[in-house]
PDB file of C-alpha atoms in Angstrom:
ATOM      1  CA  UNK A 295      12.977  -2.347   5.947  1.00 95.00           C
ATOM      2  CA  UNK A 296      10.868   0.804   5.789  1.00 98.00           C
ATOM      3  CA  UNK A 297       7.620   0.522   7.747  1.00 98.00           C
ATOM      4  CA  UNK A 298       4.996   3.016   8.804  1.00 97.00           C
ATOM      5  CA  UNK A 299       1.781   3.652  10.691  1.00 97.00           C
ATOM      6  CA  UNK A 300      -0.383   6.701   9.983  1.00 97.00           C
ATOM      7  CA  UNK A 301      -3.638   8.274  11.057  1.00 97.00           C
ATOM      8  CA  UNK A 302      -5.782  10.156   8.529  1.00 97.00           C
ATOM      9  CA  UNK A 303      -8.915  12.151   9.245  1.00 97.00           C
ATOM     10  CA  UNK A 304     -11.051  11.469   6.153  1.00 96.00           C
ATOM     11  CA  UNK A 305     -14.514  12.976   5.779  1.00 96.00           C
ATOM     12  CA  UNK A 306     -17.268  12.155   3.271  1.00 94.00           C
ATOM     13  CA  UNK A 307     -15.388   9.575   1.227  1.00 93.00           C
ATOM     14  CA  UNK A 308     -16.564   6.761  -1.017  1.00 93.00           C
ATOM     15  CA  UNK A 309     -13.101   5.444  -1.815  1.00 95.00           C
ATOM     16  CA  UNK A 310     -13.885   1.737  -1.630  1.00 94.00           C
ATOM     17  CA  UNK A 311     -17.313   0.691  -2.879  1.00 90.00           C
ATOM     18  CA  UNK A 312     -17.948  -3.050  -3.111  1.00 89.00           C
ATOM     19  CA  UNK A 313     -21.293  -3.591  -4.829  1.00 83.00           C
ATOM     20  CA  UNK A 314     -24.576  -2.067  -5.922  1.00 85.00           C
ATOM     21  CA  UNK A 315     -27.790  -3.288  -4.274  1.00 83.00           C
ATOM     22  CA  UNK A 316     -30.650  -1.852  -6.249  1.00 82.00           C
ATOM     23  CA  UNK A 317     -29.962   1.856  -6.430  1.00 87.00           C
ATOM     24  CA  UNK A 318     -27.556   1.791  -3.443  1.00 89.00           C
ATOM     25  CA  UNK A 319     -23.769   1.737  -3.926  1.00 91.00           C
ATOM     26  CA  UNK A 320     -22.379   0.232  -0.726  1.00 92.00           C
ATOM     27  CA  UNK A 321     -19.135   1.162   1.008  1.00 93.00           C
ATOM     28  CA  UNK A 322     -16.817  -1.664   2.044  1.00 96.00           C
ATOM     29  CA  UNK A 323     -17.168  -2.692   5.685  1.00 95.00           C
ATOM     30  CA  UNK A 324     -15.170  -5.131   7.816  1.00 95.00           C
ATOM     31  CA  UNK A 325     -15.674  -6.734  11.240  1.00 96.00           C
ATOM     32  CA  UNK A 326     -13.360  -5.628  14.044  1.00 94.00           C
ATOM     33  CA  UNK A 327     -13.092  -6.727  17.665  1.00 93.00           C
ATOM     34  CA  UNK A 328     -12.845  -3.997  20.284  1.00 91.00           C
ATOM     35  CA  UNK A 329     -12.309  -4.180  24.020  1.00 87.00           C
ATOM     36  CA  UNK A 330     -14.873  -2.171  25.983  1.00 84.00           C
ATOM     37  CA  UNK A 331     -15.674  -1.712  29.651  1.00 82.00           C
ATOM     38  CA  UNK A 332     -18.110  -4.638  29.362  1.00 85.00           C
ATOM     39  CA  UNK A 333     -15.869  -7.027  27.413  1.00 88.00           C
ATOM     40  CA  UNK A 334     -14.949  -7.788  23.801  1.00 91.00           C
ATOM     41  CA  UNK A 335     -17.442  -6.816  21.118  1.00 91.00           C
ATOM     42  CA  UNK A 336     -17.625  -7.195  17.340  1.00 93.00           C
ATOM     43  CA  UNK A 337     -18.407  -4.100  15.305  1.00 92.00           C
ATOM     44  CA  UNK A 338     -18.700  -3.609  11.555  1.00 94.00           C
ATOM     45  CA  UNK A 339     -16.828  -0.511  10.432  1.00 95.00           C
ATOM     46  CA  UNK A 340     -16.087   1.241   7.115  1.00 96.00           C
ATOM     47  CA  UNK A 341     -12.842   0.057   5.560  1.00 97.00           C
ATOM     48  CA  UNK A 342     -10.521   0.655   2.608  1.00 97.00           C
ATOM     49  CA  UNK A 343      -8.830  -2.525   1.436  1.00 97.00           C
ATOM     50  CA  UNK A 344      -5.112  -3.130   1.209  1.00 96.00           C
ATOM     51  CA  UNK A 345      -5.700  -4.187  -2.394  1.00 96.00           C
ATOM     52  CA  UNK A 346      -7.053  -0.697  -3.144  1.00 96.00           C
ATOM     53  CA  UNK A 347      -3.949   0.886  -1.612  1.00 97.00           C
ATOM     54  CA  UNK A 348      -1.622  -1.536  -3.419  1.00 97.00           C
ATOM     55  CA  UNK A 349      -3.284  -0.752  -6.756  1.00 97.00           C
ATOM     56  CA  UNK A 350      -2.765   2.974  -6.211  1.00 97.00           C
ATOM     57  CA  UNK A 351       0.849   2.351  -5.189  1.00 98.00           C
ATOM     58  CA  UNK A 352       1.603   0.228  -8.265  1.00 98.00           C
ATOM     59  CA  UNK A 353      -0.081   2.798 -10.512  1.00 97.00           C
ATOM     60  CA  UNK A 354       2.281   5.433  -9.100  1.00 97.00           C
ATOM     61  CA  UNK A 355       5.182   3.017  -9.559  1.00 98.00           C
ATOM     62  CA  UNK A 356       4.338   2.708 -13.274  1.00 98.00           C
ATOM     63  CA  UNK A 357       4.264   6.468 -13.794  1.00 97.00           C
ATOM     64  CA  UNK A 358       7.542   7.014 -11.948  1.00 98.00           C
ATOM     65  CA  UNK A 359       9.273   4.075 -13.663  1.00 97.00           C
ATOM     66  CA  UNK A 360       8.429   5.539 -17.061  1.00 97.00           C
ATOM     67  CA  UNK A 361       9.727   8.909 -15.910  1.00 96.00           C
ATOM     68  CA  UNK A 362      13.039   7.437 -14.746  1.00 96.00           C
ATOM     69  CA  UNK A 363      13.511   5.081 -17.691  1.00 96.00           C
ATOM     70  CA  UNK A 364      12.909   1.855 -15.807  1.00 97.00           C
ATOM     71  CA  UNK A 365      11.200  -1.088 -17.569  1.00 97.00           C
ATOM     72  CA  UNK A 366       7.423  -1.462 -17.401  1.00 97.00           C
ATOM     73  CA  UNK A 367       5.533  -4.457 -18.787  1.00 95.00           C
ATOM     74  CA  UNK A 368       2.835  -4.353 -21.448  1.00 95.00           C
ATOM     75  CA  UNK A 369      -0.025  -4.923 -19.031  1.00 95.00           C
ATOM     76  CA  UNK A 370       1.411  -2.877 -16.154  1.00 96.00           C
ATOM     77  CA  UNK A 371       1.773   0.101 -18.481  1.00 96.00           C
ATOM     78  CA  UNK A 372      -2.032  -0.037 -18.817  1.00 95.00           C
ATOM     79  CA  UNK A 373      -2.425  -0.293 -15.007  1.00 96.00           C
ATOM     80  CA  UNK A 374      -3.600  -3.876 -15.436  1.00 95.00           C
ATOM     81  CA  UNK A 375      -1.610  -5.734 -12.806  1.00 95.00           C
ATOM     82  CA  UNK A 376      -2.091  -9.375 -13.830  1.00 93.00           C
ATOM     83  CA  UNK A 377       1.706  -9.589 -14.016  1.00 93.00           C
ATOM     84  CA  UNK A 378       2.975 -12.586 -16.020  1.00 94.00           C
ATOM     85  CA  UNK A 379       0.356 -14.940 -14.622  1.00 93.00           C
ATOM     86  CA  UNK A 380      -0.401 -17.081 -17.705  1.00 92.00           C
ATOM     87  CA  UNK A 381       1.314 -18.339 -20.836  1.00 92.00           C
ATOM     88  CA  UNK A 382      -0.833 -16.018 -22.959  1.00 93.00           C
ATOM     89  CA  UNK A 383       0.476 -13.031 -21.025  1.00 94.00           C
ATOM     90  CA  UNK A 384       4.057 -14.304 -21.311  1.00 95.00           C
ATOM     91  CA  UNK A 385       3.746 -14.433 -25.100  1.00 94.00           C
ATOM     92  CA  UNK A 386       2.627 -10.796 -25.202  1.00 94.00           C
ATOM     93  CA  UNK A 387       5.372  -9.767 -22.794  1.00 94.00           C
ATOM     94  CA  UNK A 388       8.050 -11.714 -24.724  1.00 94.00           C
ATOM     95  CA  UNK A 389       9.113 -13.994 -21.859  1.00 94.00           C
ATOM     96  CA  UNK A 390       9.685 -17.746 -22.185  1.00 94.00           C
ATOM     97  CA  UNK A 391       8.031 -19.851 -19.451  1.00 94.00           C
ATOM     98  CA  UNK A 392      10.300 -21.893 -17.146  1.00 95.00           C
ATOM     99  CA  UNK A 393      11.125 -25.368 -18.456  1.00 94.00           C
ATOM    100  CA  UNK A 394      11.719 -26.957 -15.054  1.00 93.00           C
ATOM    101  CA  UNK A 395      12.713 -26.082 -11.485  1.00 91.00           C
ATOM    102  CA  UNK A 396      16.296 -25.333 -12.536  1.00 93.00           C
ATOM    103  CA  UNK A 397      14.982 -22.675 -14.930  1.00 94.00           C
ATOM    104  CA  UNK A 398      12.904 -20.810 -12.323  1.00 96.00           C
ATOM    105  CA  UNK A 399      15.579 -18.265 -11.421  1.00 96.00           C
ATOM    106  CA  UNK A 400      16.189 -17.389 -15.072  1.00 96.00           C
ATOM    107  CA  UNK A 401      12.471 -16.836 -15.462  1.00 96.00           C
ATOM    108  CA  UNK A 402      12.165 -14.646 -12.338  1.00 96.00           C
ATOM    109  CA  UNK A 403      15.109 -12.450 -13.350  1.00 96.00           C
ATOM    110  CA  UNK A 404      13.774 -12.070 -16.889  1.00 96.00           C
ATOM    111  CA  UNK A 405      10.382 -10.980 -15.557  1.00 96.00           C
ATOM    112  CA  UNK A 406      12.015  -8.481 -13.162  1.00 97.00           C
ATOM    113  CA  UNK A 407      13.995  -7.028 -16.054  1.00 97.00           C
ATOM    114  CA  UNK A 408      10.789  -6.650 -18.073  1.00 96.00           C
ATOM    115  CA  UNK A 409       8.740  -4.977 -15.336  1.00 96.00           C
ATOM    116  CA  UNK A 410       9.755  -3.095 -12.183  1.00 97.00           C
ATOM    117  CA  UNK A 411       6.182  -3.504 -10.898  1.00 97.00           C
ATOM    118  CA  UNK A 412       6.650  -7.295 -10.845  1.00 97.00           C
ATOM    119  CA  UNK A 413       9.942  -6.734  -9.010  1.00 97.00           C
ATOM    120  CA  UNK A 414       8.481  -4.540  -6.264  1.00 97.00           C
ATOM    121  CA  UNK A 415       4.854  -5.719  -6.251  1.00 97.00           C
ATOM    122  CA  UNK A 416       5.526  -9.399  -6.833  1.00 96.00           C
ATOM    123  CA  UNK A 417       3.919 -11.798  -9.296  1.00 96.00           C
ATOM    124  CA  UNK A 418       2.589 -15.340  -9.584  1.00 96.00           C
ATOM    125  CA  UNK A 419       3.045 -17.430 -12.726  1.00 95.00           C
ATOM    126  CA  UNK A 420       0.593 -20.333 -12.521  1.00 92.00           C
ATOM    127  CA  UNK A 421       1.817 -22.500 -15.405  1.00 89.00           C
ATOM    128  CA  UNK A 422       3.216 -26.026 -15.401  1.00 91.00           C
ATOM    129  CA  UNK A 423       6.227 -24.846 -13.367  1.00 94.00           C
ATOM    130  CA  UNK A 424       4.760 -22.225 -11.000  1.00 95.00           C
ATOM    131  CA  UNK A 425       6.985 -19.324  -9.997  1.00 95.00           C
ATOM    132  CA  UNK A 426       6.093 -16.843  -7.295  1.00 95.00           C
ATOM    133  CA  UNK A 427       7.803 -13.651  -6.210  1.00 96.00           C
ATOM    134  CA  UNK A 428       6.407 -12.236  -2.968  1.00 96.00           C
ATOM    135  CA  UNK A 429       5.553  -8.550  -3.007  1.00 97.00           C
ATOM    136  CA  UNK A 430       8.209  -6.330  -1.428  1.00 97.00           C
ATOM    137  CA  UNK A 431       5.522  -3.801  -0.456  1.00 97.00           C
ATOM    138  CA  UNK A 432       2.686  -4.623   1.923  1.00 97.00           C
ATOM    139  CA  UNK A 433      -0.446  -2.669   2.870  1.00 97.00           C
ATOM    140  CA  UNK A 434      -3.059  -3.455   5.482  1.00 96.00           C
ATOM    141  CA  UNK A 435      -6.732  -2.529   5.439  1.00 97.00           C
ATOM    142  CA  UNK A 436      -7.424   1.037   6.500  1.00 97.00           C
ATOM    143  CA  UNK A 437      -9.896   0.853   9.392  1.00 97.00           C
ATOM    144  CA  UNK A 438     -11.066   3.455  11.912  1.00 97.00           C
ATOM    145  CA  UNK A 439      -8.950   4.001  15.015  1.00 95.00           C
ATOM    146  CA  UNK A 440     -10.287   1.755  17.773  1.00 92.00           C
ATOM    147  CA  UNK A 441     -10.222   4.277  20.615  1.00 87.00           C
ATOM    148  CA  UNK A 442     -11.795   2.601  23.625  1.00 78.00           C
ATOM    149  CA  UNK A 443     -15.563   2.043  23.716  1.00 79.00           C
ATOM    150  CA  UNK A 444     -16.170   4.439  20.842  1.00 81.00           C
ATOM    151  CA  UNK A 445     -15.113   4.124  17.203  1.00 89.00           C
ATOM    152  CA  UNK A 446     -14.876   7.521  15.485  1.00 89.00           C
ATOM    153  CA  UNK A 447     -16.576   6.463  12.246  1.00 91.00           C
ATOM    154  CA  UNK A 448     -19.908   6.838  10.515  1.00 91.00           C
ATOM    155  CA  UNK A 449     -21.592   5.495   7.376  1.00 91.00           C
ATOM    156  CA  UNK A 450     -24.364   7.438   5.649  1.00 91.00           C
ATOM    157  CA  UNK A 451     -26.210   7.109   2.317  1.00 90.00           C
ATOM    158  CA  UNK A 452     -26.344  10.230   0.199  1.00 90.00           C
ATOM    159  CA  UNK A 453     -29.345  10.798  -2.096  1.00 92.00           C
ATOM    160  CA  UNK A 454     -28.666  11.771  -5.715  1.00 89.00           C
ATOM    161  CA  UNK A 455     -30.702  12.147  -8.905  1.00 89.00           C
ATOM    162  CA  UNK A 456     -29.634  11.864 -12.519  1.00 83.00           C
ATOM    163  CA  UNK A 457     -31.810  13.470 -15.164  1.00 83.00           C
ATOM    164  CA  UNK A 458     -32.373  12.584 -18.800  1.00 78.00           C
ATOM    165  CA  UNK A 459     -34.737  14.055 -21.371  1.00 76.00           C
ATOM    166  CA  UNK A 460     -37.603  11.727 -20.419  1.00 79.00           C
ATOM    167  CA  UNK A 461     -37.087  10.687 -16.818  1.00 81.00           C
ATOM    168  CA  UNK A 462     -34.902  10.796 -13.750  1.00 85.00           C
ATOM    169  CA  UNK A 463     -32.960   8.111 -11.920  1.00 86.00           C
ATOM    170  CA  UNK A 464     -32.633   8.118  -8.143  1.00 89.00           C
ATOM    171  CA  UNK A 465     -29.511   6.563  -6.633  1.00 87.00           C
ATOM    172  CA  UNK A 466     -27.787   6.513  -3.241  1.00 91.00           C
ATOM    173  CA  UNK A 467     -24.076   6.391  -2.515  1.00 92.00           C
ATOM    174  CA  UNK A 468     -22.848   5.228   0.876  1.00 92.00           C
ATOM    175  CA  UNK A 469     -20.120   7.504   2.223  1.00 94.00           C
ATOM    176  CA  UNK A 470     -17.964   7.260   5.306  1.00 94.00           C
ATOM    177  CA  UNK A 471     -16.184   9.612   7.664  1.00 96.00           C
ATOM    178  CA  UNK A 472     -13.564   8.289  10.066  1.00 95.00           C
ATOM    179  CA  UNK A 473     -10.191   8.693  11.714  1.00 97.00           C
ATOM    180  CA  UNK A 474      -8.525   5.977   9.640  1.00 97.00           C
ATOM    181  CA  UNK A 475      -5.415   3.983  10.527  1.00 97.00           C
ATOM    182  CA  UNK A 476      -3.014   2.853   7.774  1.00 97.00           C
ATOM    183  CA  UNK A 477      -0.013   0.514   8.008  1.00 97.00           C
ATOM    184  CA  UNK A 478       2.567  -0.446   5.375  1.00 97.00           C
ATOM    185  CA  UNK A 479       6.016  -1.940   4.956  1.00 97.00           C
ATOM    186  CA  UNK A 480       8.561  -1.868   2.132  1.00 98.00           C
ATOM    187  CA  UNK A 481      11.426  -4.399   2.052  1.00 96.00           C
ATOM    188  CA  UNK A 482      13.723  -2.160   0.045  1.00 96.00           C
ATOM    189  CA  UNK A 483      16.716  -4.440   0.687  1.00 95.00           C
ATOM    190  CA  UNK A 484      15.034  -7.145  -1.413  1.00 96.00           C
ATOM    191  CA  UNK A 485      14.207  -4.971  -4.416  1.00 97.00           C
ATOM    192  CA  UNK A 486      16.133  -6.052  -7.552  1.00 96.00           C
ATOM    193  CA  UNK A 487      17.227  -9.203  -5.690  1.00 96.00           C
ATOM    194  CA  UNK A 488      15.951 -12.560  -7.032  1.00 95.00           C
ATOM    195  CA  UNK A 489      14.086 -14.658  -4.485  1.00 94.00           C
ATOM    196  CA  UNK A 490      14.772 -17.950  -6.300  1.00 92.00           C
ATOM    197  CA  UNK A 491      17.961 -19.700  -5.220  1.00 91.00           C
ATOM    198  CA  UNK A 492      20.444 -21.070  -7.706  1.00 90.00           C
ATOM    199  CA  UNK A 493      23.541 -20.237  -9.752  1.00 92.00           C
ATOM    200  CA  UNK A 494      23.919 -16.741 -11.171  1.00 92.00           C
ATOM    201  CA  UNK A 495      21.959 -16.174 -14.376  1.00 93.00           C
ATOM    202  CA  UNK A 496      22.063 -13.634 -17.193  1.00 93.00           C
ATOM    203  CA  UNK A 497      20.571 -10.296 -16.207  1.00 92.00           C
ATOM    204  CA  UNK A 498      21.472 -10.292 -12.512  1.00 94.00           C
ATOM    205  CA  UNK A 499      24.246  -7.749 -13.086  1.00 94.00           C
ATOM    206  CA  UNK A 500      21.753  -5.460 -14.852  1.00 95.00           C
ATOM    207  CA  UNK A 501      19.403  -5.697 -11.874  1.00 95.00           C
ATOM    208  CA  UNK A 502      22.270  -4.791  -9.555  1.00 94.00           C
ATOM    209  CA  UNK A 503      23.090  -1.714 -11.645  1.00 96.00           C
ATOM    210  CA  UNK A 504      19.429  -0.633 -11.567  1.00 96.00           C
ATOM    211  CA  UNK A 505      18.955  -1.339  -7.878  1.00 96.00           C
ATOM    212  CA  UNK A 506      19.487   2.196  -6.527  1.00 95.00           C
ATOM    213  CA  UNK A 507      17.108   3.652  -9.099  1.00 96.00           C
ATOM    214  CA  UNK A 508      14.494   0.971  -8.414  1.00 97.00           C
ATOM    215  CA  UNK A 509      14.660   1.510  -4.644  1.00 97.00           C
ATOM    216  CA  UNK A 510      14.380   5.290  -5.041  1.00 97.00           C
ATOM    217  CA  UNK A 511      11.366   4.865  -7.327  1.00 97.00           C
ATOM    218  CA  UNK A 512       9.706   2.440  -4.897  1.00 97.00           C
ATOM    219  CA  UNK A 513      10.105   4.915  -2.032  1.00 98.00           C
ATOM    220  CA  UNK A 514       8.835   7.853  -4.068  1.00 97.00           C
ATOM    221  CA  UNK A 515       5.729   5.859  -5.035  1.00 97.00           C
ATOM    222  CA  UNK A 516       4.781   5.853  -1.337  1.00 98.00           C
ATOM    223  CA  UNK A 517       4.252   9.610  -1.661  1.00 97.00           C
ATOM    224  CA  UNK A 518       1.150   9.087  -3.803  1.00 96.00           C
ATOM    225  CA  UNK A 519      -0.502   6.874  -1.189  1.00 96.00           C
ATOM    226  CA  UNK A 520       0.520   8.954   1.824  1.00 96.00           C
ATOM    227  CA  UNK A 521      -0.936  12.090   0.236  1.00 96.00           C
ATOM    228  CA  UNK A 522      -4.306  10.444  -0.385  1.00 94.00           C
ATOM    229  CA  UNK A 523      -4.079   9.480  -4.055  1.00 94.00           C
ATOM    230  CA  UNK A 524      -5.878   6.161  -3.727  1.00 95.00           C
ATOM    231  CA  UNK A 525      -9.368   4.706  -4.023  1.00 94.00           C
ATOM    232  CA  UNK A 526     -12.180   5.103  -6.520  1.00 92.00           C
ATOM    233  CA  UNK A 527     -15.237   7.288  -7.095  1.00 91.00           C
ATOM    234  CA  UNK A 528     -13.204  10.454  -6.686  1.00 92.00           C
ATOM    235  CA  UNK A 529     -14.718  12.509  -9.509  1.00 91.00           C
ATOM    236  CA  UNK A 530     -17.708  13.571  -7.363  1.00 90.00           C
ATOM    237  CA  UNK A 531     -16.675  12.243  -3.955  1.00 92.00           C
ATOM    238  CA  UNK A 532     -13.184  13.661  -3.579  1.00 94.00           C
ATOM    239  CA  UNK A 533     -12.715  13.284   0.175  1.00 94.00           C
ATOM    240  CA  UNK A 534     -11.707  15.887   2.696  1.00 94.00           C
ATOM    241  CA  UNK A 535      -8.489  14.325   3.968  1.00 95.00           C
ATOM    242  CA  UNK A 536      -5.855  15.408   6.474  1.00 96.00           C
ATOM    243  CA  UNK A 537      -2.803  13.502   7.693  1.00 96.00           C
ATOM    244  CA  UNK A 538      -2.988  13.764  11.468  1.00 96.00           C
ATOM    245  CA  UNK A 539       0.125  11.848  12.533  1.00 97.00           C
ATOM    246  CA  UNK A 540       2.480   9.087  11.511  1.00 97.00           C
ATOM    247  CA  UNK A 541       5.631   7.176  12.376  1.00 97.00           C
ATOM    248  CA  UNK A 542       8.065   5.576   9.921  1.00 98.00           C
ATOM    249  CA  UNK A 543      10.909   3.304  10.945  1.00 97.00           C
ATOM    250  CA  UNK A 544      13.941   2.393   8.840  1.00 97.00           C
ATOM    251  CA  UNK A 545      15.697  -0.714  10.124  1.00 96.00           C
ATOM    252  CA  UNK A 546      18.112  -3.451   9.077  1.00 95.00           C
ATOM    253  CA  UNK A 547      15.908  -6.029  10.824  1.00 95.00           C
ATOM    254  CA  UNK A 548      12.174  -6.873  10.571  1.00 95.00           C
ATOM    255  CA  UNK A 549      10.026  -4.325  12.412  1.00 96.00           C
ATOM    256  CA  UNK A 550       6.449  -3.037  12.073  1.00 96.00           C
ATOM    257  CA  UNK A 551       5.387   0.085  14.027  1.00 97.00           C
ATOM    258  CA  UNK A 552       2.461   0.016  16.421  1.00 96.00           C
ATOM    259  CA  UNK A 553      -0.864   0.606  14.631  1.00 96.00           C
ATOM    260  CA  UNK A 554      -2.439   3.952  15.425  1.00 95.00           C
ATOM    261  CA  UNK A 555      -5.317   2.721  17.582  1.00 94.00           C
ATOM    262  CA  UNK A 556      -4.122   4.500  20.717  1.00 93.00           C
ATOM    263  CA  UNK A 557      -2.904   8.032  21.299  1.00 93.00           C
ATOM    264  CA  UNK A 558       0.482   6.722  22.455  1.00 94.00           C
ATOM    265  CA  UNK A 559       1.136   4.569  19.373  1.00 95.00           C
ATOM    266  CA  UNK A 560       4.205   6.575  18.343  1.00 96.00           C
ATOM    267  CA  UNK A 561       5.693   6.475  21.855  1.00 96.00           C
ATOM    268  CA  UNK A 562       5.011   2.731  22.010  1.00 96.00           C
ATOM    269  CA  UNK A 563       6.707   2.255  18.632  1.00 96.00           C
ATOM    270  CA  UNK A 564       9.803   4.147  19.774  1.00 96.00           C
ATOM    271  CA  UNK A 565       9.971   2.090  22.976  1.00 95.00           C
ATOM    272  CA  UNK A 566       9.528  -1.229  21.129  1.00 96.00           C
ATOM    273  CA  UNK A 567      12.132  -0.250  18.546  1.00 96.00           C
ATOM    274  CA  UNK A 568      14.688   0.387  21.270  1.00 94.00           C
ATOM    275  CA  UNK A 569      14.188  -3.125  22.619  1.00 95.00           C
ATOM    276  CA  UNK A 570      14.263  -4.634  19.112  1.00 95.00           C
ATOM    277  CA  UNK A 571      17.608  -2.946  18.390  1.00 94.00           C
ATOM    278  CA  UNK A 572      19.052  -4.664  21.455  1.00 94.00           C
ATOM    279  CA  UNK A 573      17.721  -8.061  20.330  1.00 95.00           C
ATOM    280  CA  UNK A 574      19.049  -7.825  16.774  1.00 95.00           C
ATOM    281  CA  UNK A 575      22.034  -5.551  17.513  1.00 95.00           C
ATOM    282  CA  UNK A 576      20.728  -3.506  14.613  1.00 94.00           C
ATOM    283  CA  UNK A 577      20.498   0.035  13.304  1.00 94.00           C
ATOM    284  CA  UNK A 578      17.400   2.182  12.962  1.00 95.00           C
ATOM    285  CA  UNK A 579      15.958   5.611  12.266  1.00 95.00           C
ATOM    286  CA  UNK A 580      12.565   6.985  13.247  1.00 96.00           C
ATOM    287  CA  UNK A 581      10.645   9.730  11.437  1.00 97.00           C
ATOM    288  CA  UNK A 582       7.570  11.306  12.978  1.00 97.00           C
ATOM    289  CA  UNK A 583       4.804  13.561  11.643  1.00 96.00           C
ATOM    290  CA  UNK A 584       2.666  14.900  14.473  1.00 95.00           C
ATOM    291  CA  UNK A 585      -0.195  17.252  13.623  1.00 93.00           C
ATOM    292  CA  UNK A 586      -2.469  16.171  16.465  1.00 92.00           C
ATOM    293  CA  UNK A 587      -0.231  16.342  19.516  1.00 89.00           C
ATOM    294  CA  UNK A 588      -0.021  12.614  20.237  1.00 90.00           C
ATOM    295  CA  UNK A 589       2.613  11.310  22.642  1.00 90.00           C
ATOM    296  CA  UNK A 590       6.002  10.744  20.979  1.00 92.00           C
ATOM    297  CA  UNK A 591       8.725   9.990  23.512  1.00 83.00           C
ATOM    298  CA  UNK A 592      12.382   9.186  22.831  1.00 83.00           C
ATOM    299  CA  UNK A 593      14.676  10.626  20.185  1.00 87.00           C
ATOM    300  CA  UNK A 594      13.069  10.886  16.763  1.00 93.00           C
ATOM    301  CA  UNK A 595      13.487  12.819  13.531  1.00 95.00           C
ATOM    302  CA  UNK A 596      10.526  15.165  13.259  1.00 95.00           C
ATOM    303  CA  UNK A 597       9.306  16.067   9.777  1.00 95.00           C
ATOM    304  CA  UNK A 598       6.527  18.499   9.001  1.00 93.00           C
ATOM    305  CA  UNK A 599       5.045  16.862   5.915  1.00 95.00           C
ATOM    306  CA  UNK A 600       5.016  13.840   3.637  1.00 96.00           C
ATOM    307  CA  UNK A 601       7.242  15.782   1.253  1.00 96.00           C
ATOM    308  CA  UNK A 602       9.916  16.155   3.944  1.00 96.00           C
ATOM    309  CA  UNK A 603       9.519  12.481   4.844  1.00 97.00           C
ATOM    310  CA  UNK A 604      10.087  11.211   1.282  1.00 97.00           C
ATOM    311  CA  UNK A 605      13.021  13.579   0.891  1.00 96.00           C
ATOM    312  CA  UNK A 606      14.585  12.134   4.038  1.00 95.00           C
ATOM    313  CA  UNK A 607      13.973   8.535   2.982  1.00 96.00           C
ATOM    314  CA  UNK A 608      15.450   8.989  -0.481  1.00 93.00           C
ATOM    315  CA  UNK A 609      18.403  11.019   0.805  1.00 86.00           C
ATOM    316  CA  UNK A 610      17.777  13.912  -1.563  1.00 65.00           C
TER     317      UNK A 610
END
């Protein structure tokens, strides 16, 4: 499992709008609970959804899969990630729906062979015999770092005017600036591996042969997200973004790093990982990017950039 926690300083962004109210385009917000000197309080903060990050990741996965000659489905190739959800889609993709529960594994393998995005990002067929493959990549909401009584985040509406020959239109776009926290995990051991139990079916050997290429592509797709290629409304609101710090763990047991809500989150991750290795008698590696001088602690592999990180993870 490859898992990571990162902190990004992002200024004047409108990456995740949710609706228009009159002439105001609102930024997504989410409630968070913080512990202060007077107790626990609820605050509404700007947020970027995990769905937004997952869409950007799967878009990158499509582009890389085409580059490396891996299969991409009809809809995924258009960045439309409905992924084999209905019989109408199956007809266009050229996949026969499962006849009964004993046919579910055949169906899952056939879908995986048609589309690497369905392999890595999961899918849900909702027909008479439902088949679900859980996503091997997971993203949480990006929310501001919850540093004590204060949350380093701000929302502000920006005034704009569009002109035409006869009139002008006033509109406002809500932008945010914050020290955002991002978390993700990638179960690379489960890529190209069917989740449905049953006897071996046709196509499993092909998946096994493609496994190394699929895993490499899935890891490289993380580069697009970790370098800020996600979100919408970028044509006139391209954010000022800097990766401040991050920790990535590679383990042969389930492990999620500490979220970056404290300045010792990397040190805490390293300490927790040491204990987890004892519990599971497992193996692990830790990679750290530290551009803000946060506490690290323990033995880690320091990398200076996302480029160095992806190179280390793919073994190039």
